Amino acid sequence: MPSRKRILVTGGAGFIGSHLCHRLVEEGSDVICLDNYFTGTKDNVADLMNRINFELMRHDVTFPLFIEVDEIYNLACPASPIHYQYDPVQTTKTSVHGAINMLGLAKRCGAKIFQASTSEVYGDPTVHPQAEDYRGNVNPIGPRGCYDEGKRCAETLFFDYYRQHQLNIRVARIFNTYGPRMRPDDGRVVSNFIVQALQGNPLTIYGDGSQTRSFCYVDDLVEGFIRLMAASDDVTGPINLGNPGEFTIKQLAELVIDMTGANSELVNEQLPEDDPLQRCPDISLAKEKLDWQPTIELEKGLGKTIEYFRSVVH
Ligand code: NAD
Ligand code: UDP
Ligand code: UDP
């Protein structure tokens, strides 16, 4: 019998996945990081390569996988709109076929399995803030559908494997998360604004910047993942994980300019189709079930993220 818990992290070379791998390796688990490097990179986990309890595997979750594990964190899926819309059919396959394969693996191994779902299951929400019982307002045929509906279907699969095959599942609905190791060309708002500011380029505000988002620092999010995985078996989720501090995109741009000391101007570009107008998590359930809430304020988290980007963009 292996002495360490064997944990598979799919999408482990991506932004959030790499932070999770670091945390799990530090805790002493045997970590298998699986990725097809579509948006992730080996650089994100390069410093773990010489650790005895870490291994890296090139694999695409849309294909079956036969290994032996105790826990699975299923994060594989591009998360930035420009990347998930690059090959939308593959995005849906990644969420749906990926979920089926990882659930099949969990079923065969008797492993506990975690799904990285998303606040996008709420679409452009008509209820504010969003609690888990809100069923959402998603456009199934719009450009975000491949991501939103893929993630919704993955949730369905998780709950059917739970009911039909008694799998031990955990479903987290993640709200906008940021931090070091986002790609400079990731395309999401926090990395875009910081990179633009550091390079002295204009900050691109889509629409008039009055739309809102709530930004969670990655370390807080990973703490939520660990608590959800460790919670008692009746805590299946879905459970919101995010920071309820809500900001307009214009406020975020102004904060980034202040904090970087950049001379950049703000320019308005076209608002993408189906871009949600507001988003803010109700985290009452996470507080109650996991005793979890974010501890890192936006300014502090942005400070750490700006410091990271200063070292990678010139
Ligand atoms: P990311 O793009 O940095 O990471 C995704 C990782 O999955 C990458 O390493 C990518 O190469 C890998 N991947 C993609 N398709 C794959 C496939 N078919 N097989 C194997 N690997 C594949 O994004 P992230 O921000 O780290 O997001 C991680 C997870 O969290 C995603 O499932 C995303 O949907 C979810 N999520 C993230 C946020 C956020 O704000 N960051 C919000 C909601 C949900
Ligand atoms: N699967 C996998 N690894 C395993 C077991 C299953 O990748 O160790 C995949 C396999 O491709 C299968 C899917 O998971 O199609 C679903 O498995 P399940 O046992 O639920 O269904 P079935 O094999 O009957 O399709
Ligand atoms: N956004 C922006 N400028 C950018 C990138 C994004 O104004 O350079 C806006 C985008 O239109 C959205 C918000 O910021 O309203 C968050 O976008 P992101 O792609 O980070 O995440 P999501 O829309 O999936 O929440």
CSV table of C-alpha atoms and ligand atoms in Angstrom, one decimal, residues 10-18 34-41 44 59-63 74-80 83-84 90-91 93-95 98 115-120 147 151 172-178 181-183 186 188 216 221 225 241 279, ligand 1:
chain,number,residue,atom,x,y,z
A,10,THR,CA,-6.1,17.6,-14.4
A,11,GLY,CA,-5.2,21.0,-15.9
A,12,GLY,CA,-2.4,21.0,-13.3
A,13,ALA,CA,0.0,23.0,-15.4
A,14,GLY,CA,-2.5,25.9,-15.7
A,15,PHE,CA,-2.9,29.0,-13.5
A,16,ILE,CA,-5.0,27.6,-10.7
A,17,GLY,CA,-3.9,24.0,-11.2
A,18,SER,CA,-0.2,24.9,-10.6
A,34,LEU,CA,-1.9,16.0,-16.0
A,35,ASP,CA,-2.1,18.6,-18.8
A,36,ASN,CA,-2.2,18.9,-22.6
A,37,TYR,CA,-0.5,22.3,-22.4
A,38,PHE,CA,-3.2,24.1,-24.4
A,39,THR,CA,-3.1,27.1,-22.1
A,40,GLY,CA,-0.9,25.7,-19.3
A,41,THR,CA,2.9,25.4,-19.4
A,44,ASN,CA,4.3,26.7,-14.0
A,59,HIS,CA,-2.5,13.8,-21.6
A,60,ASP,CA,-5.8,15.1,-23.0
A,61,VAL,CA,-8.7,14.4,-20.7
A,62,THR,CA,-11.0,13.8,-23.7
A,63,PHE,CA,-9.2,10.4,-24.0
A,74,ASN,CA,-10.7,18.0,-12.4
A,75,LEU,CA,-9.5,21.4,-13.6
A,76,ALA,CA,-8.7,20.7,-17.2
A,77,CYS,CA,-10.5,23.3,-19.4
A,78,PRO,CA,-9.4,26.7,-20.8
A,79,ALA,CA,-10.9,29.4,-18.7
A,80,SER,CA,-10.3,32.7,-20.5
A,83,HIS,CA,-8.9,30.7,-25.3
A,84,TYR,CA,-12.1,28.8,-24.8
A,90,GLN,CA,-12.9,21.1,-28.2
A,91,THR,CA,-13.9,23.2,-25.2
A,93,LYS,CA,-15.5,18.1,-25.4
A,94,THR,CA,-13.0,18.9,-22.7
A,95,SER,CA,-15.7,19.6,-20.2
A,98,GLY,CA,-13.3,15.0,-19.8
A,115,GLN,CA,-15.0,19.4,-10.3
A,116,ALA,CA,-13.9,23.0,-11.1
A,117,SER,CA,-17.2,24.4,-12.1
A,118,THR,CA,-17.8,28.1,-12.6
A,119,SER,CA,-19.9,31.1,-11.9
A,120,GLU,CA,-20.6,31.1,-15.7
A,147,TYR,CA,-17.9,26.9,-21.9
A,151,LYS,CA,-19.6,23.1,-17.4
A,172,ALA,CA,-17.1,24.1,-6.6
A,173,ARG,CA,-18.5,27.0,-8.6
A,174,ILE,CA,-15.5,29.3,-8.9
A,175,PHE,CA,-15.8,33.0,-9.4
A,176,ASN,CA,-13.2,35.2,-11.1
A,177,THR,CA,-9.8,34.3,-9.6
A,178,TYR,CA,-6.4,36.0,-10.3
A,181,ARG,CA,1.3,32.5,-13.0
A,182,MET,CA,-1.6,33.8,-15.1
A,183,ARG,CA,-0.2,34.0,-18.7
A,186,ASP,CA,-4.3,35.0,-20.9
A,188,ARG,CA,-8.7,37.9,-18.8
A,216,CYS,CA,-10.6,36.2,-5.5
A,221,LEU,CA,-9.4,29.8,-3.7
A,225,PHE,CA,-10.6,23.6,-2.7
A,241,LEU,CA,-16.0,29.9,-4.0
A,279,ARG,CA,-21.3,39.0,-10.9
B,1,NAD,P1,-6.0,27.8,-17.3
B,1,NAD,O1,-6.4,28.0,-18.7
B,1,NAD,O2,-4.8,28.5,-16.8
B,1,NAD,O3,-5.9,26.3,-16.9
B,1,NAD,C1,-6.5,25.2,-17.6
B,1,NAD,C2,-5.6,24.1,-17.8
B,1,NAD,O4,-6.2,23.0,-18.4
B,1,NAD,C3,-4.4,24.5,-18.7
B,1,NAD,O5,-3.2,24.0,-18.1
B,1,NAD,C4,-4.7,23.7,-20.0
B,1,NAD,O6,-3.6,23.4,-20.7
B,1,NAD,C5,-5.4,22.5,-19.4
B,1,NAD,N1,-6.3,21.8,-20.4
B,1,NAD,C6,-7.2,22.4,-21.2
B,1,NAD,N2,-7.8,21.5,-22.0
B,1,NAD,C7,-7.3,20.3,-21.6
B,1,NAD,C8,-7.5,18.9,-22.0
B,1,NAD,N3,-8.4,18.6,-22.9
B,1,NAD,N4,-6.8,17.9,-21.4
B,1,NAD,C9,-5.9,18.2,-20.5
B,1,NAD,N5,-5.6,19.5,-20.0
B,1,NAD,C10,-6.3,20.5,-20.6
B,1,NAD,O7,-7.3,28.3,-16.4
B,1,NAD,P2,-7.5,28.4,-14.9
B,1,NAD,O8,-7.9,29.8,-14.6
B,1,NAD,O9,-6.3,27.8,-14.1
B,1,NAD,O10,-8.7,27.5,-14.7
B,1,NAD,C11,-8.7,26.2,-14.1
B,1,NAD,C12,-10.1,25.6,-14.0
B,1,NAD,O11,-10.9,26.4,-13.1
B,1,NAD,C13,-10.8,25.5,-15.3
B,1,NAD,O12,-11.6,24.3,-15.3
B,1,NAD,C14,-11.8,26.7,-15.2
B,1,NAD,O13,-12.9,26.5,-16.0
B,1,NAD,C15,-12.0,26.8,-13.7
B,1,NAD,N6,-12.4,28.2,-13.4
B,1,NAD,C16,-11.5,29.2,-13.3
B,1,NAD,C17,-11.9,30.5,-13.0
B,1,NAD,C18,-10.9,31.6,-12.9
B,1,NAD,O14,-11.3,32.8,-12.6
B,1,NAD,N7,-9.6,31.4,-13.0
B,1,NAD,C19,-13.2,30.8,-12.7
B,1,NAD,C20,-14.1,29.7,-12.9
B,1,NAD,C21,-13.7,28.5,-13.2
